[in-house]
Coordinates of N, CA and C in Angstrom, one line a residue:
X1 N 77.0 87.4 84.4 CA 77.3 88.0 85.7 C 78.6 88.8 85.7
X2 N 79.7 88.3 85.0 CA 81.0 89.0 85.0 C 80.8 90.4 84.5
X3 N 80.1 90.7 83.4 CA 79.9 92.0 82.9 C 79.2 92.9 83.9
X4 N 78.2 92.4 84.6 CA 77.5 93.1 85.6 C 78.4 93.5 86.8
X5 N 79.3 92.6 87.1 CA 80.3 92.9 88.2 C 81.2 93.9 87.7
X6 N 81.6 93.9 86.5 CA 82.5 95.0 86.0 C 81.8 96.4 86.0
X7 N 80.5 96.4 85.7 CA 79.8 97.6 85.7 C 79.7 98.1 87.2
X8 N 79.4 97.1 88.1 CA 79.3 97.4 89.5 C 80.6 98.0 90.0
X9 N 81.7 97.4 89.6 CA 83.1 97.9 90.1 C 83.3 99.3 89.6
X10 N 82.9 99.6 88.3 CA 83.1 100.9 87.8 C 82.3 101.9 88.6
X11 N 81.0 101.6 88.9 CA 80.2 102.5 89.7 C 80.6 102.7 91.1
X12 N 81.1 101.6 91.7 CA 81.7 101.7 93.1 C 82.9 102.6 93.0
X13 N 83.8 102.5 92.0 CA 85.0 103.3 91.9 C 84.6 104.8 91.8
X14 N 83.6 105.1 91.0 CA 83.1 106.5 90.8 C 82.5 107.0 92.1
X15 N 81.8 106.1 92.9 CA 81.2 106.5 94.1 C 82.3 106.8 95.2
X16 N 83.3 106.0 95.2 CA 84.4 106.2 96.1 C 85.2 107.5 95.8
X17 N 85.4 107.7 94.5 CA 86.1 108.9 94.1 C 85.3 110.2 94.6
X18 N 84.0 110.2 94.3 CA 83.2 111.3 94.8 C 83.2 111.4 96.3
X19 N 83.1 110.2 96.9 CA 83.1 110.2 98.4 C 84.3 110.8 99.0
X20 N 85.5 110.5 98.4 CA 86.8 111.1 98.9 C 86.7 112.6 98.8
X21 N 86.3 113.1 97.6 CA 86.2 114.5 97.4 C 85.2 115.2 98.4
X22 N 84.1 114.5 98.6 CA 83.1 115.0 99.5 C 83.6 115.0 101.0
X23 N 84.4 114.0 101.3 CA 85.0 113.9 102.6 C 85.9 115.1 102.9
X24 N 86.7 115.6 101.9 CA 87.5 116.8 102.1 C 86.6 118.0 102.4
X25 N 85.6 118.1 101.6 CA 84.6 119.2 101.7 C 84.0 119.3 103.1
X26 N 83.4 118.1 103.5 CA 82.7 118.1 104.8 C 83.7 118.3 105.9
X27 N 84.8 117.7 105.8 CA 85.8 117.9 106.9 C 86.1 119.4 107.1
X28 N 86.3 120.1 106.0 CA 86.6 121.5 106.1 C 85.4 122.3 106.7
X29 N 84.2 121.8 106.4 CA 83.0 122.5 106.9 C 83.0 122.3 108.4
X30 N 83.4 121.1 108.9 CA 83.4 120.9 110.4 C 84.4 121.7 111.0
X31 N 85.7 121.7 110.5 CA 86.8 122.4 111.1 C 87.9 122.5 110.0
X32 N 88.5 123.7 109.8 CA 89.5 123.8 108.8 C 90.7 122.9 108.9
X33 N 91.0 122.4 110.1 CA 92.1 121.5 110.3 C 91.7 120.1 110.5
X34 N 90.5 119.7 110.2 CA 90.0 118.3 110.3 C 90.5 117.5 109.2
X35 N 91.0 116.3 109.5 CA 91.4 115.3 108.4 C 90.1 114.7 107.9
X36 N 90.0 114.4 106.6 CA 88.8 113.9 106.0 C 88.3 112.6 106.6
X37 N 89.3 111.7 107.0 CA 88.8 110.4 107.5 C 88.2 110.6 108.9
X38 N 88.4 111.7 109.6 CA 87.9 111.9 110.9 C 86.4 112.1 110.9
X39 N 85.8 112.5 109.8 CA 84.4 112.7 109.7 C 83.7 111.4 110.1
X40 N 84.2 110.3 109.7 CA 83.5 109.0 110.0 C 83.6 108.8 111.5
X41 N 84.6 109.2 112.2 CA 84.7 109.0 113.7 C 83.6 109.9 114.3
X42 N 83.5 111.1 113.8 CA 82.5 112.0 114.4 C 81.1 111.5 114.2
X43 N 80.9 110.9 113.0 CA 79.6 110.3 112.7 C 79.3 109.2 113.7
X44 N 80.2 108.3 114.0 CA 80.0 107.2 115.0 C 79.8 107.8 116.4
X45 N 80.5 108.8 116.8 CA 80.3 109.4 118.1 C 79.0 110.1 118.2
X46 N 78.6 110.8 117.1 CA 77.3 111.4 117.1 C 76.2 110.4 117.2
X47 N 76.3 109.3 116.5 CA 75.3 108.3 116.5 C 75.2 107.6 117.9
X48 N 76.4 107.3 118.5 CA 76.4 106.6 119.8 C 76.1 107.4 121.0
X49 N 76.4 108.7 120.9 CA 76.3 109.5 122.1 C 77.6 109.5 122.9
X50 N 78.0 108.3 123.3 CA 79.3 108.2 123.9 C 79.7 106.7 123.8
X51 N 81.0 106.5 123.7 CA 81.5 105.1 123.6 C 82.9 105.0 124.1
X52 N 83.3 103.8 124.5 CA 84.7 103.6 124.9 C 85.6 103.5 123.7
X53 N 86.8 103.9 123.8 CA 87.8 103.8 122.7 C 87.9 102.4 122.2
X54 N 88.0 101.4 123.1 CA 88.1 100.0 122.6 C 86.9 99.5 121.8
X55 N 85.7 100.0 122.2 CA 84.5 99.6 121.5 C 84.4 100.2 120.1
X56 N 84.9 101.5 120.1 CA 84.9 102.2 118.8 C 85.9 101.6 117.9
X57 N 87.1 101.2 118.4 CA 88.1 100.6 117.6 C 87.6 99.3 117.0
X58 N 86.9 98.5 117.8 CA 86.4 97.2 117.4 C 85.3 97.4 116.3
X59 N 84.5 98.4 116.5 CA 83.4 98.7 115.6 C 83.9 99.1 114.2
X60 N 85.0 100.0 114.2 CA 85.5 100.5 113.0 C 86.6 99.6 112.4
X61 N 87.1 98.6 113.2 CA 88.1 97.7 112.7 C 89.4 98.3 112.5
X62 N 89.8 99.2 113.4 CA 91.1 99.8 113.4 C 91.8 99.6 114.8
X63 N 93.1 99.7 114.8 CA 93.8 99.5 116.0 C 93.6 100.6 117.1
X64 N 93.7 100.3 118.3 CA 93.4 101.2 119.4 C 94.5 102.4 119.4
X65 N 95.7 102.1 119.0 CA 96.7 103.1 118.9 C 96.4 104.1 117.9
X66 N 96.1 103.6 116.7 CA 95.7 104.5 115.6 C 94.5 105.4 116.0
X67 N 93.5 104.7 116.5 CA 92.3 105.5 116.9 C 92.6 106.5 118.0
X68 N 93.4 106.1 118.9 CA 93.8 107.0 120.0 C 94.4 108.3 119.5
X69 N 95.3 108.1 118.5 CA 96.0 109.3 117.9 C 94.9 110.2 117.2
X70 N 94.0 109.6 116.5 CA 93.0 110.3 115.8 C 92.1 111.1 116.8
X71 N 91.7 110.4 117.9 CA 90.9 111.0 118.9 C 91.6 112.2 119.6
X72 N 92.9 112.0 119.8 CA 93.7 113.1 120.4 C 93.7 114.3 119.5
X73 N 93.7 114.1 118.2 CA 93.6 115.2 117.2 C 92.3 115.9 117.3
X74 N 91.2 115.1 117.4 CA 89.9 115.7 117.6 C 89.7 116.4 118.9
X75 N 90.3 115.9 119.9 CA 90.3 116.6 121.2 C 91.0 118.0 121.1
X76 N 92.2 118.0 120.4 CA 93.0 119.2 120.3 C 92.2 120.3 119.5
X77 N 91.3 119.8 118.6 CA 90.4 120.8 117.9 C 89.2 121.2 118.6
X78 N 89.0 120.6 119.8 CA 87.8 120.9 120.6 C 86.6 120.3 120.2
X79 N 86.7 119.2 119.4 CA 85.5 118.5 118.9 C 85.0 117.3 119.7
X80 N 86.0 116.7 120.4 CA 85.7 115.5 121.2 C 86.3 115.7 122.6
X81 N 85.6 115.0 123.5 CA 86.2 115.0 124.9 C 86.1 113.6 125.5
X82 N 86.9 113.4 126.5 CA 86.9 112.1 127.2 C 86.3 112.3 128.6
X83 N 85.3 111.5 129.0 CA 84.7 111.6 130.3 C 85.0 110.3 131.0
X84 N 85.1 110.3 132.3 CA 85.3 109.0 133.0 C 84.1 108.0 132.7
X85 N 84.5 106.8 132.5 CA 83.5 105.7 132.3 C 82.9 105.4 133.7
X86 N 81.6 105.5 133.8 CA 80.9 105.3 135.1 C 81.0 103.8 135.6
X87 N 81.2 102.9 134.6 CA 81.4 101.5 135.0 C 82.8 101.1 135.3
X88 N 83.8 101.7 134.6 CA 85.2 101.3 134.8 C 85.9 102.6 134.9
X89 N 86.3 103.1 136.1 CA 86.9 104.4 136.2 C 88.3 104.5 135.6
X90 N 88.9 103.3 135.2 CA 90.2 103.3 134.5 C 90.0 103.7 133.0
X91 N 88.8 103.5 132.5 CA 88.5 103.8 131.1 C 87.8 105.2 131.0
X92 N 87.6 105.5 129.7 CA 87.0 106.8 129.4 C 85.9 106.6 128.4
X93 N 84.9 107.4 128.4 CA 83.9 107.5 127.4 C 84.2 108.7 126.5
X94 N 84.1 108.4 125.2 CA 84.4 109.5 124.2 C 83.0 110.0 123.8
X95 N 83.0 111.3 123.6 CA 81.8 112.0 123.1 C 82.1 113.3 122.5
X96 N 81.2 113.7 121.6 CA 81.4 115.0 121.0 C 81.2 116.1 122.0
X97 N 82.0 117.2 121.9 CA 81.7 118.4 122.7 C 80.5 119.1 122.1
X98 N 80.0 120.1 122.8 CA 78.9 120.9 122.3 C 79.4 121.5 121.0
X99 N 80.6 122.0 120.9 CA 81.1 122.7 119.7 C 81.2 121.6 118.6
X100 N 81.7 120.4 118.9 CA 81.8 119.3 118.0 C 80.4 118.9 117.4
X101 N 79.4 118.8 118.3 CA 78.1 118.5 117.9 C 77.5 119.6 117.0
X102 N 77.7 120.8 117.3 CA 77.2 121.9 116.5 C 77.8 121.9 115.1
X103 N 79.1 121.8 115.1 CA 79.8 121.8 113.8 C 79.5 120.6 113.0
X104 N 79.4 119.4 113.6 CA 79.1 118.2 112.9 C 77.7 118.3 112.3
X105 N 76.7 118.7 113.1 CA 75.3 118.8 112.7 C 75.1 119.8 111.5
X106 N 75.8 120.9 111.5 CA 75.8 121.8 110.4 C 76.3 121.2 109.1
X107 N 77.5 120.6 109.2 CA 78.1 120.0 108.0 C 77.2 118.8 107.5
X108 N 76.7 118.0 108.5 CA 75.8 116.9 108.1 C 74.5 117.4 107.4
X109 N 74.0 118.5 107.9 CA 72.8 119.0 107.3 C 73.0 119.4 105.9
X110 N 74.1 120.0 105.6 CA 74.5 120.4 104.2 C 74.7 119.1 103.4
X111 N 75.3 118.1 103.9 CA 75.5 116.9 103.2 C 74.1 116.2 102.9
X112 N 73.2 116.2 103.9 CA 71.9 115.6 103.7 C 71.1 116.3 102.6
X113 N 71.2 117.7 102.6 CA 70.6 118.5 101.6 C 71.1 118.1 100.2
X114 N 72.4 117.9 100.1 CA 73.0 117.5 98.8 C 72.5 116.1 98.4
X115 N 72.4 115.2 99.3 CA 71.9 113.8 99.0 C 70.4 113.9 98.6
X116 N 69.7 114.7 99.3 CA 68.3 114.9 99.0 C 68.1 115.5 97.6
X117 N 68.8 116.5 97.3 CA 68.7 117.1 95.9 C 69.1 116.1 94.8
X118 N 70.0 115.2 95.1 CA 70.4 114.3 94.0 C 69.4 113.1 93.9
X119 N 68.6 112.9 94.9 CA 67.6 111.8 94.8 C 66.2 112.3 94.8
X120 N 65.9 113.6 94.7 CA 64.6 114.1 94.9 C 63.6 113.6 93.8
X121 N 64.2 113.2 92.6 CA 63.3 112.8 91.5 C 63.1 111.3 91.6
X122 N 63.8 110.6 92.5 CA 63.6 109.1 92.7 C 62.4 108.8 93.4
X123 N 61.6 107.8 93.0 CA 60.5 107.4 93.9 C 61.0 107.0 95.3
X124 N 60.2 107.2 96.2 CA 60.5 106.9 97.6 C 60.9 105.4 97.8
X125 N 60.2 104.6 97.1 CA 60.5 103.1 97.2 C 61.9 102.8 96.7
X126 N 62.3 103.5 95.6 CA 63.7 103.3 95.1 C 64.7 103.7 96.1
X127 N 64.5 104.9 96.7 CA 65.5 105.4 97.7 C 65.6 104.4 98.9
X128 N 64.4 103.9 99.3 CA 64.4 102.9 100.4 C 65.2 101.6 100.0
X129 N 64.9 101.1 98.8 CA 65.6 99.9 98.3 C 67.1 100.2 98.1
X130 N 67.5 101.3 97.6 CA 68.9 101.7 97.5 C 69.6 101.7 98.8
X131 N 68.9 102.3 99.8 CA 69.5 102.3 101.2 C 69.6 100.9 101.7
X132 N 68.6 100.0 101.5 CA 68.6 98.7 102.0 C 69.7 97.9 101.3
X133 N 69.9 98.0 100.0 CA 70.9 97.3 99.3 C 72.3 97.8 99.7
X134 N 72.5 99.1 99.9 CA 73.8 99.6 100.3 C 74.2 99.1 101.7
X135 N 73.2 99.0 102.6 CA 73.5 98.5 103.9 C 73.9 97.0 103.8
X136 N 73.1 96.3 103.0 CA 73.4 94.8 102.8 C 74.9 94.7 102.2
X137 N 75.2 95.5 101.3 CA 76.5 95.4 100.7 C 77.6 95.7 101.7
X138 N 77.4 96.8 102.4 CA 78.4 97.2 103.4 C 78.6 96.2 104.6
X139 N 77.5 95.5 104.9 CA 77.6 94.5 105.9 C 78.4 93.3 105.5
X140 N 78.5 93.0 104.2 CA 79.2 91.8 103.7 C 80.5 92.1 103.0
X141 N 80.8 93.4 102.7 CA 82.0 93.7 102.0 C 83.2 93.9 102.8

């Protein structure tokens, strides 16, 4: 098992290296001034439709202050907006703007095409198993 774990660590390192490079690419596709780590925030907002800052911070495991600064940057770029929370008027719901949605969807489409091309020779069952195992790993790591 130790050798298998060393191979796994090597492959994860390669994946993370490629992921960081891809994050820079995708961020620039969304907006020339977008920080690479902000793509993940946009992904969560796109997936959720809208969410409160505190809920997003808890989901991502980052501090509210740090997240608030990142959201302010996305607001300044016109990608995210804050709407009053219908349940608690003191709070706000975060959501992508129309421009943010359009830019995110275009960049994501290009990313999905790239993933599809890299896995097009894989049997469907292998892709499904890979996705299941990646999810399982991410849930426990």
